[in-house]
Coordinates of C-alpha atoms in Angstrom, one line a residue:
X1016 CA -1.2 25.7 8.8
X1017 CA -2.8 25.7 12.7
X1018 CA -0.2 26.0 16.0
X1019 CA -1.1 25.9 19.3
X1020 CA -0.5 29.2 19.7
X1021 CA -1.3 29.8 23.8
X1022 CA 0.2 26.7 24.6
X1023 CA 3.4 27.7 23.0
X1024 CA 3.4 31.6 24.5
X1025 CA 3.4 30.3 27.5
X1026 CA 5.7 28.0 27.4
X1027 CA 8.1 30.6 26.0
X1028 CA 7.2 32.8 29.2
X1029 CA 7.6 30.5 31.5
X1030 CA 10.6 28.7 30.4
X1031 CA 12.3 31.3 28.2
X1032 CA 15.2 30.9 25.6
X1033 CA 18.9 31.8 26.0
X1034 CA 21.5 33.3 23.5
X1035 CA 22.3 31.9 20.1
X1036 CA 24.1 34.2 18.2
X1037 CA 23.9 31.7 15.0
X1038 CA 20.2 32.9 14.7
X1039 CA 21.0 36.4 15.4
X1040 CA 23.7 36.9 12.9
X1041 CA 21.5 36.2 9.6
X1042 CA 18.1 36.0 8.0
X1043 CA 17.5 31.9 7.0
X1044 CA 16.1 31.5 3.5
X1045 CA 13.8 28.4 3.4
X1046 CA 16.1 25.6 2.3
X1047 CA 18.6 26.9 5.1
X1048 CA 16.3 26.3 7.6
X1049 CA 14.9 22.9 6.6
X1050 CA 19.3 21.5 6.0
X1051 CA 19.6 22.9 9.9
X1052 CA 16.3 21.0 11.0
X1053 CA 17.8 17.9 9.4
X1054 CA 20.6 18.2 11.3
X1055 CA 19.3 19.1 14.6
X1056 CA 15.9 18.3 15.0
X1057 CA 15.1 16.2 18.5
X1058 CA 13.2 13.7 16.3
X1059 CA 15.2 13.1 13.7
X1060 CA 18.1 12.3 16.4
X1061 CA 16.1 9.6 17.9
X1062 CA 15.0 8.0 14.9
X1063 CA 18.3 8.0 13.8
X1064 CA 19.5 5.8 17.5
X1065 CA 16.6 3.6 16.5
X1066 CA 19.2 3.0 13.3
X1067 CA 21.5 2.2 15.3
X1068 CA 19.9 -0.4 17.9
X1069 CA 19.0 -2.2 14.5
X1070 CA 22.6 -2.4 13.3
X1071 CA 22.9 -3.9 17.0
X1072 CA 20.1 -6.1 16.5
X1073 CA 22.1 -7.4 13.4
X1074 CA 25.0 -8.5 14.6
X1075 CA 23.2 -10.6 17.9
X1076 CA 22.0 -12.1 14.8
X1077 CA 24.9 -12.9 13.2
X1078 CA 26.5 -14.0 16.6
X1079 CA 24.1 -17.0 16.9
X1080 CA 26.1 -18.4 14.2
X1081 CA 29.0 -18.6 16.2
X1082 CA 30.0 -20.9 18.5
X1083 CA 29.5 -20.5 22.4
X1084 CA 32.5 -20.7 24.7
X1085 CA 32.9 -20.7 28.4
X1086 CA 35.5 -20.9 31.1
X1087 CA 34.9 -22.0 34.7
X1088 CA 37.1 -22.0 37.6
X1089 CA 36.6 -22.9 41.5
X1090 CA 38.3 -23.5 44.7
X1091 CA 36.5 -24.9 47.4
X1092 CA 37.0 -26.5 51.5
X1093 CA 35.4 -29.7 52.8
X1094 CA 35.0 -29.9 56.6
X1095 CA 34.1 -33.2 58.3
X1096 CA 33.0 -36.6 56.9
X1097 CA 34.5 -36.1 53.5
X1098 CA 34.4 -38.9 50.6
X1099 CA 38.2 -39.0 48.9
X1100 CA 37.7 -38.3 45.4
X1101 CA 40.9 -41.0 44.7
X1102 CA 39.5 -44.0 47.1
X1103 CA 36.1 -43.5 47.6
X1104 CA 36.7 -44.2 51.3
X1105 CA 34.9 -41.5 53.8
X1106 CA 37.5 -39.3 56.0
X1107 CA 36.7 -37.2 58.7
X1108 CA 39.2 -34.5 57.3
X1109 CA 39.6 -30.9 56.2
X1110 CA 40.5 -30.7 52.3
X1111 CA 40.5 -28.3 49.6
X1112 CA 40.1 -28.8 46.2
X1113 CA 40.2 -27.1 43.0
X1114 CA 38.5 -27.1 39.5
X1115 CA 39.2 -26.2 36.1
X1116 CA 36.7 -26.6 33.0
X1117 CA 35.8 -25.3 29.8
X1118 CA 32.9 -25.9 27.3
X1119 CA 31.7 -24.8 24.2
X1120 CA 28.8 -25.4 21.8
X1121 CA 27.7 -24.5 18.1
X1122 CA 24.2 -25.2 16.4
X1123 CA 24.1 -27.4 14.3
X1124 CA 20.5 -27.0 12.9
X1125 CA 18.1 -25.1 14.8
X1126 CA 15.0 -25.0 12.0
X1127 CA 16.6 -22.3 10.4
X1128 CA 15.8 -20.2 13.3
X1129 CA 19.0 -18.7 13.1
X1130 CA 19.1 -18.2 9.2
X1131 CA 15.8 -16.7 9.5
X1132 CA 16.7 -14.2 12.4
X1133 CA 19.5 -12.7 10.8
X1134 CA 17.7 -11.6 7.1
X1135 CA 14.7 -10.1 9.5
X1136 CA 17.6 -8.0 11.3
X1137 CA 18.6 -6.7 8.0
X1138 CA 15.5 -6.0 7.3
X1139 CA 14.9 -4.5 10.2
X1140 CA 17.8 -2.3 9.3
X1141 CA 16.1 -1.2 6.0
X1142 CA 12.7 -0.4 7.9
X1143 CA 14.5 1.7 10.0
X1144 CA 16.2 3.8 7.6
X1145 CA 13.3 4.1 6.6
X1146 CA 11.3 5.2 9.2
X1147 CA 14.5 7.8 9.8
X1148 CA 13.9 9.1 5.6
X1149 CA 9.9 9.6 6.8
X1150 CA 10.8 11.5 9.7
X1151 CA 13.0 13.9 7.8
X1152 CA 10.7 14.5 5.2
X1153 CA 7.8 15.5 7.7
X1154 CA 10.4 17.5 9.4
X1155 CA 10.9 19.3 5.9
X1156 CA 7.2 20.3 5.4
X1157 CA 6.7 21.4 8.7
X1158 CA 9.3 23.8 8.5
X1159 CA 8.4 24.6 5.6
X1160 CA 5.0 25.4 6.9
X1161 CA 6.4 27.0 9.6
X1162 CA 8.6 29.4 7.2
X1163 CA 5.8 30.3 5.5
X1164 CA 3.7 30.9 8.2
X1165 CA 6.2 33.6 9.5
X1166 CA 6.4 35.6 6.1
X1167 CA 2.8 35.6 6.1
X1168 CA 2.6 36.9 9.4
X1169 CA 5.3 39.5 8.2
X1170 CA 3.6 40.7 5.6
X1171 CA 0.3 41.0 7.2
X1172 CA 2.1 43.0 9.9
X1173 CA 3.5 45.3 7.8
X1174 CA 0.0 46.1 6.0
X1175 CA -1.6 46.7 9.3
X1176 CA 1.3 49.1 10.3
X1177 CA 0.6 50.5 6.5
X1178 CA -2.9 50.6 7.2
X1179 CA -2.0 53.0 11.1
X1180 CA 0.2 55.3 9.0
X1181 CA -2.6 56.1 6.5
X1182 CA -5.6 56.1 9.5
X1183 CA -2.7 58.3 11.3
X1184 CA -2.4 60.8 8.1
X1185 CA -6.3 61.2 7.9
X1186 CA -6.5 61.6 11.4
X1187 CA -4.4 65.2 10.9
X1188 CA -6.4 65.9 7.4
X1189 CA -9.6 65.2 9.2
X1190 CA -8.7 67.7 12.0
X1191 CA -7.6 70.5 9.4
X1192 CA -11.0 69.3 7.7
X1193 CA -13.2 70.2 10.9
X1194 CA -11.5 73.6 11.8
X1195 CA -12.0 74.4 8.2
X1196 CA -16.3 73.0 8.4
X1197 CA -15.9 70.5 5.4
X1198 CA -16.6 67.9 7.8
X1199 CA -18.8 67.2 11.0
X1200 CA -16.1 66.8 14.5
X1201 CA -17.9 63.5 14.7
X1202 CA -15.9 61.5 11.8
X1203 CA -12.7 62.7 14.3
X1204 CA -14.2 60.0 17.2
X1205 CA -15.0 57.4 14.5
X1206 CA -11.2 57.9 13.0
X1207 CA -9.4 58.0 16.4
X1208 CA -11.6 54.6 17.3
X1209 CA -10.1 53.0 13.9
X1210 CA -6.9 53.9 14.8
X1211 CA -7.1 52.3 18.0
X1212 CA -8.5 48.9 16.2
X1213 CA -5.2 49.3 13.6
X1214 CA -2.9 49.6 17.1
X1215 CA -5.0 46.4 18.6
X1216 CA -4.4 44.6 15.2
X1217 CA -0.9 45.5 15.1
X1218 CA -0.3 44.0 18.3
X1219 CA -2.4 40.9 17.4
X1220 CA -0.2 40.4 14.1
X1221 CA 3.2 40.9 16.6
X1222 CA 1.9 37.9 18.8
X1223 CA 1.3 35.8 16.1
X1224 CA 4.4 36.4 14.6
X1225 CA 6.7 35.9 17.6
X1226 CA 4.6 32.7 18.0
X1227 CA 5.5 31.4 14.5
X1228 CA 9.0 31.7 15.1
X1229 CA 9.0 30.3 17.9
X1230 CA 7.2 27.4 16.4
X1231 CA 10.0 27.2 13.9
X1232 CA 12.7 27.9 16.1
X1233 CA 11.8 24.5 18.3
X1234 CA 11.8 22.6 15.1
X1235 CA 15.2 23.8 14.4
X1236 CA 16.2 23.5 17.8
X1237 CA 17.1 27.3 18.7
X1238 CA 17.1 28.5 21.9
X1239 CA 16.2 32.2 20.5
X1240 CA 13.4 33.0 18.6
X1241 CA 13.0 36.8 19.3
X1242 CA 15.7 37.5 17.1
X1243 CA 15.3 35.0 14.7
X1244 CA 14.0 36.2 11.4
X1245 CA 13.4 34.6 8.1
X1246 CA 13.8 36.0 4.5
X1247 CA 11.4 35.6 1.5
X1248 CA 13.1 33.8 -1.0
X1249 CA 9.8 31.8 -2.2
X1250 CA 8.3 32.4 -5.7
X1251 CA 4.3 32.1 -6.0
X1252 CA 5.6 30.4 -8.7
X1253 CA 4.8 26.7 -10.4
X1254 CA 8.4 26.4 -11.6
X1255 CA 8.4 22.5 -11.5
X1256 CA 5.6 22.8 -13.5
X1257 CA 3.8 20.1 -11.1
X1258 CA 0.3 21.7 -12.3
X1259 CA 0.8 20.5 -15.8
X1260 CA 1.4 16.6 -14.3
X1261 CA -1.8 14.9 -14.3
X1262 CA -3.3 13.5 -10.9
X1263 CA -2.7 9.7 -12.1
X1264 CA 0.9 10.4 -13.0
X1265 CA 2.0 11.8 -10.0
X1266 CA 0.5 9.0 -7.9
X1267 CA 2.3 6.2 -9.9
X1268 CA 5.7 8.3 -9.6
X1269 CA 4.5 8.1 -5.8
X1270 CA 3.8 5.0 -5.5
X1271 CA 7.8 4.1 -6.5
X1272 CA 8.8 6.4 -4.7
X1273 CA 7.2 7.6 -1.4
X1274 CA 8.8 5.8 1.8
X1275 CA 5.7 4.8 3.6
X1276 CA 5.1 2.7 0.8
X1277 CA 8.5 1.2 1.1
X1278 CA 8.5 1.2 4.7
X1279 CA 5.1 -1.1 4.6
X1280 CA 6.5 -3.5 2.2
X1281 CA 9.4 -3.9 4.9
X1282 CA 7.5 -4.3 7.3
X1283 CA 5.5 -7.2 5.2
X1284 CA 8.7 -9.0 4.9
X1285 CA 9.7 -8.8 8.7
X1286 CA 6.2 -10.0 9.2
X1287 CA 6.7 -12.9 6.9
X1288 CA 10.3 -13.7 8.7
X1289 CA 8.3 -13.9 12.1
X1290 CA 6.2 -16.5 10.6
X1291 CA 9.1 -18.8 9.6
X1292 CA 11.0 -17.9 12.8
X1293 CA 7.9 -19.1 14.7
X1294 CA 7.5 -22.7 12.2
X1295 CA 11.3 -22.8 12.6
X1296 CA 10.2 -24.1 16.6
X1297 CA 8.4 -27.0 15.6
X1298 CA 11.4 -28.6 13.8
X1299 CA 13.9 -30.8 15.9
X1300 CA 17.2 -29.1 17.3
X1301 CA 21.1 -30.7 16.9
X1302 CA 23.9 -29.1 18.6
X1303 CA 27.2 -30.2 19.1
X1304 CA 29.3 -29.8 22.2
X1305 CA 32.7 -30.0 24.3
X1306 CA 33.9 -30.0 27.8
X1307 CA 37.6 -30.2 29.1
X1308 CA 37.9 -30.7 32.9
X1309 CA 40.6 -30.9 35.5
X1310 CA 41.2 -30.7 39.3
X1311 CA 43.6 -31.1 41.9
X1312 CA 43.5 -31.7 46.0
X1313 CA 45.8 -29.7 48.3
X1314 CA 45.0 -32.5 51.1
X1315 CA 47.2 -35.5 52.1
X1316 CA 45.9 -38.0 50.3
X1317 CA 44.5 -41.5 51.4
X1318 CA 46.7 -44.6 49.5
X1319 CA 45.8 -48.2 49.9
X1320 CA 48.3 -50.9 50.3
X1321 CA 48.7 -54.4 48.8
X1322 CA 46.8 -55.6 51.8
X1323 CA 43.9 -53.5 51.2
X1324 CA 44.8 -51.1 54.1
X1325 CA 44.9 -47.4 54.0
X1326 CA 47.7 -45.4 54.3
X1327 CA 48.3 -40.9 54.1
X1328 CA 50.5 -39.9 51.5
X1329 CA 51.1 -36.0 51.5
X1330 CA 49.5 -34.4 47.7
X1331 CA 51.2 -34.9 44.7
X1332 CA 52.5 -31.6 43.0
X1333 CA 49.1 -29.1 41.8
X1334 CA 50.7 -29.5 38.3
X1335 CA 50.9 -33.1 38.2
X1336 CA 47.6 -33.0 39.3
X1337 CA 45.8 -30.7 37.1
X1338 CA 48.0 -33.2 34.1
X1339 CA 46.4 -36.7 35.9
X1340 CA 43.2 -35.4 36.5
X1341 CA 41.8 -34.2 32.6
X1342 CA 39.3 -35.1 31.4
X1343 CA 37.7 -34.4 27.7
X1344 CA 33.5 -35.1 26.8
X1345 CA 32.1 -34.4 23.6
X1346 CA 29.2 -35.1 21.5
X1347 CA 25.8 -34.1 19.9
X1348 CA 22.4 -33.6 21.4
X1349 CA 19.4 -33.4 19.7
X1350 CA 16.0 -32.2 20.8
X1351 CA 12.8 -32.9 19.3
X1352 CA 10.0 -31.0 20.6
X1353 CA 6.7 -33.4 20.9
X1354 CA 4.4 -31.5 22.8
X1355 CA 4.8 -28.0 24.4
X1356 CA 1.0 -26.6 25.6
X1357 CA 0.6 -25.5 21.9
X1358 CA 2.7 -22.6 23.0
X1359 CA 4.6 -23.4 19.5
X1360 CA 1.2 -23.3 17.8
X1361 CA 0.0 -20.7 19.0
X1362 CA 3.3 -18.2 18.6
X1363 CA 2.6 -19.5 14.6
X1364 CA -0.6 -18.3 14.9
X1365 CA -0.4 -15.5 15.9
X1366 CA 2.5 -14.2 13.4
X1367 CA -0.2 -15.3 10.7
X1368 CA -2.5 -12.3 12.5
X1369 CA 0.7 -10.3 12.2
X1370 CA 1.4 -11.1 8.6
X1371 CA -1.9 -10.5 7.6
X1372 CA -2.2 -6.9 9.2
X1373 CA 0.9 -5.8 7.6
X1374 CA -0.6 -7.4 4.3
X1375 CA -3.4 -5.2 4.8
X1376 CA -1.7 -2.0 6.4
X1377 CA 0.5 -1.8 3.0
X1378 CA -2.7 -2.0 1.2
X1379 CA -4.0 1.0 3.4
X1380 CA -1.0 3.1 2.5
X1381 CA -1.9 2.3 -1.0
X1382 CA -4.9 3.8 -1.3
X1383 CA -4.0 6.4 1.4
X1384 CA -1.5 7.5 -1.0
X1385 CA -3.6 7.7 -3.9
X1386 CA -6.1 9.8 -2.3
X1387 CA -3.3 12.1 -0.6
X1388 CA -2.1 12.8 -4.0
X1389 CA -5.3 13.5 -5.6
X1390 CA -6.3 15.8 -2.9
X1391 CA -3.1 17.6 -2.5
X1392 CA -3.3 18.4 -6.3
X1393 CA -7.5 19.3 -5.8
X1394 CA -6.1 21.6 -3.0
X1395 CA -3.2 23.2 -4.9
X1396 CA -5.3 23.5 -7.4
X1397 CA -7.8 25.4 -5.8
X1398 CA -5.7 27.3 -3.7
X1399 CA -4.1 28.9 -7.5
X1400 CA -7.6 29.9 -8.0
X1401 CA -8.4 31.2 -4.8
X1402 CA -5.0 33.3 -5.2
X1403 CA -5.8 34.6 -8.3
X1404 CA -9.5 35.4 -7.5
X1405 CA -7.9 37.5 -4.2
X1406 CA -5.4 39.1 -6.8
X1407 CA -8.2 40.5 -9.1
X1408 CA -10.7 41.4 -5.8
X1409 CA -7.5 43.7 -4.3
X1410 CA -7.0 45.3 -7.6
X1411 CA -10.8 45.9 -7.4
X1412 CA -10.4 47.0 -3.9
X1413 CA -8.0 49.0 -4.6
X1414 CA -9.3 51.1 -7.4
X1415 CA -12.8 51.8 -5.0
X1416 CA -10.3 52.8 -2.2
X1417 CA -8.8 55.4 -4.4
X1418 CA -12.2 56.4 -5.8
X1419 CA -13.6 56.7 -1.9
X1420 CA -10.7 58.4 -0.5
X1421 CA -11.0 61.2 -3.5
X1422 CA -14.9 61.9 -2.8
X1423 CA -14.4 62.0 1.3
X1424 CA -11.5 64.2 0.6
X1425 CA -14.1 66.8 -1.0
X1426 CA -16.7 66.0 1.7
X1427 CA -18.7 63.6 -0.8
X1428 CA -18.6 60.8 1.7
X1429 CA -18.5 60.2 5.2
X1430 CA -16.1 59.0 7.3
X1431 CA -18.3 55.6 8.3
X1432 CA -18.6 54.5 4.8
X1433 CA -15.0 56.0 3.8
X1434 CA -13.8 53.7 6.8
X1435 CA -15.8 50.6 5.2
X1436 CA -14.2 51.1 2.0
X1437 CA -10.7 50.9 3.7
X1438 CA -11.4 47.7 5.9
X1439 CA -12.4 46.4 3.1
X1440 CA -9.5 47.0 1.1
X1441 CA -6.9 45.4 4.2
X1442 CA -9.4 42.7 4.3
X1443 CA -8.3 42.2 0.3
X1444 CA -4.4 42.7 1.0
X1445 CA -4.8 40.1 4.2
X1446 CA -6.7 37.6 1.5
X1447 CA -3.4 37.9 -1.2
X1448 CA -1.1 37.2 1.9
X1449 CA -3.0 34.2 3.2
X1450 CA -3.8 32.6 -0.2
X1451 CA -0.4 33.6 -1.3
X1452 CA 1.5 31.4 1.1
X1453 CA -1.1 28.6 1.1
X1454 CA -0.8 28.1 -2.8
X1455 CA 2.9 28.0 -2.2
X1456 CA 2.8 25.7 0.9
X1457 CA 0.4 23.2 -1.3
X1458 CA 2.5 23.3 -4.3
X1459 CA 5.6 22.1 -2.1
X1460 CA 3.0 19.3 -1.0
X1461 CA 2.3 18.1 -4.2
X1462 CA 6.0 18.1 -5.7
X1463 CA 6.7 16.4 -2.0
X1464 CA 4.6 13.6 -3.7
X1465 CA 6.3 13.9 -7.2
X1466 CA 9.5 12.9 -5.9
X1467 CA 10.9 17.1 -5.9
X1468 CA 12.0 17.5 -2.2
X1469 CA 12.6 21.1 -0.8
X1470 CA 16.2 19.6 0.0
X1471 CA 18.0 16.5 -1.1
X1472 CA 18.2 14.5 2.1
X1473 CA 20.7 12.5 2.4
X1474 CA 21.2 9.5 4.5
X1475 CA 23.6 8.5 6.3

């Protein structure tokens, strides 16, 4: 549970944060802040347009199915030696003419190009939901890791500021102690030095709490952290009883489960799609086709006579002529590729290489998985027993404290081995926090794995 911690104090001074009086107006329980990080979060956002582009992606798929239509129009003058598009005869003239056409297309076959283009979009679609499902459940544990970093900071603060209030108290006992010649004035300059080191941890503990919510605060997209503040509603608690689950169990539950898995085995089948996109090339083309056309002249228009000898006639109506002047074409044309630089070839080839890695990448998740699982369940494991070890050492602690502090209040200890007994004793307290929150933080890991999220996340 590591943030940068000077990189993100000084971004905060630099850049600062403005008001947001949703974090001021309430404490955020855990689950709270992971459903508003679900919501908000930068990253989820854009994984969540990358949805999007492949619902796009789908229907440019589904649009090469369609037929292709066009519509052209164009007006155009003819200065000088001219040919007449009724005779055939050259003019030196000024005309103008205009054209009308339309065309259209459909595949016919295409090697299944198209067939195979559309299932890899919806694929495509799957892979990136789940990709958005990933991101959302890393988003979850590292708030969650956030969250718990900031009540462990909390309660750390709040022994050290324990720890100044009891240095403070000796501090006056110690001084009654002298004037009265149970004890040398020395043990005042060692107490007064200790209660500058409390002060100095205090404002150690402060830093590192106002970084943690910041840290959290950015995953949740806040502008204000300084008045954000969290409340402890965790339980040091197995109450999924995930402990009781043996290693092997949870990783098969994992394995149908966990969306890098699924996400792999996606990305297989897009890799497979490429392949027979790419053989799809080799195969021979058919599509079918129409064009309508039509024109007319706005020029006087040369006529020949029954002697053979030209003659001007001014131009016939633009309506009539557009109606004499269609013209319809139609038909099929087929392509068959023969030889193409082995560009064909080599595209195959080189989807192969791509099938092969995502054959080999799902395996890696595979065993990734597995030994995820069976470490996260080593380390919650051992984190329960390092907890309870700290548990047993404070009480320990505790009880030689109490057993120190009653022989330096007669003057049967001094103040440097009185002042050993306390640091150990916050050393124990710090231990209990820290261990605390870790055993908490691995036991979300490991029901994470189990298929128990911290909130149901739903997709849209």
């Amino acid at each position: 549970m590591k943030i940068n911690k000077y990189n993100s104090l000084v971004f905060a001074m630099l850049f600062g944060f403005g008001l947001s009086g949703q974090a001021q107006s309430k404490q955020w329980t855990l689950e709270e802040c992971v459903r508003y990080a679900l919501e908000n979060n930068i990253s989820i956002k854009l994984s969540e347009l990358d949805t999007k582009n492949a619902d796009i992606d789908k229907k440019d798929a589904f649009g090469s199915y369609l037929p292709s239509a066009s519509a052209n129009a164009s007006h155009s003058w003819n200065i000088g030696l001219n040919q007449d598009v009724t005779t055939g005869l050259l003019r030196n003239q000024t005309t103008q003419y205009s054209s009308v056409g339309l065309n259209a297309g459909v595949d016919i076959y295409k090697g299944l190009r198209n067939q195979n283009t559309y299932r890899k979009a919806k694929l495509s679609i799957i892979a990136s939901q789940y990709q958005l499902l990933k991101m959302q459940e890393d988003i979850s544990l590292n708030v969650a890791n956030a969250f718990l970093q900031i009540l462990s900071y909390k309660e750390e603060l709040k022994v050290k500021k324990e720890q100044l209030t009891i240095d403070e108290k000796r501090l006056a006992r110690s001084e009654e102690m002298v004037s009265a010649g149970t004890i040398p004035r020395g043990d005042l300059f060692d107490l007064k030095a200790t209660i500058a080191t409390d002060k100095q941890n205090i404002t150690v503990s402060e830093n590192n709490l106002l970084i943690s919510k910041l840290s959290l605060a950015q995953l949740l997209q806040l502008k204000e952290f300084t008045d954000f503040d969290v409340i402890d509603n965790t339980n040091a608690k197995d109450e999924n009883n995930i402990m009781a689950q043996a290693p092997g169990d949870i990783y098969i539950k994992a394995k149908e489960l966990r969306t890098e898995l699924k996400l792999a085995q996606t990305n297989l089948e897009i890799a497979q799609k490429n392949v027979a996109i790419a053989k799809g090339a080799y195969q021979p083309t058919l599509r079918g086709f129409y064009g309508f056309n039509t024109r007319a002249s706005y020029s006087d228009q040369a006529r020949l006579d029954a002697n053979g000898k030209p003659y001007t006639v001014g131009p016939d109506p633009i309506f009539q002529q557009f109606s004499d002047n269609k013209g319809h074409n139609f038909g099929f044309q087929l392509d068959v590729p023969i030889f193409n630089g082995f560009s064909v070839r080599n595209n195959v080839e080189r989807n192969k290489v791509s099938l092969e890695k995502s054959k080999i990448d799902l395996e890696q998740k595979s065993l990734d998985l597995q030994r995820n699982v069976y470490t996260a369940f080593a380390n919650a494991k051992g984190a329960l027993n390092t907890y309870e070890s700290s548990t047993v050492t404070l009480e320990a602690r505790q009880q030689a404290y109490n057993y120190a502090k009653e022989k330096y209040d007669v003057g049967l200890m001094n103040s440097f081995d009185f002042t050993q007994a306390q640091t150990l004793l916050t050393n124990a307290q710090s231990d209990v926090i820290r261990t605390k929150y870790d055993y908490i933080f691995k036991i979300k890991i490991l029901e994470f794995y189990f298929g128990i999220p911290i909130v149901p996340i739903v997709t849209k």
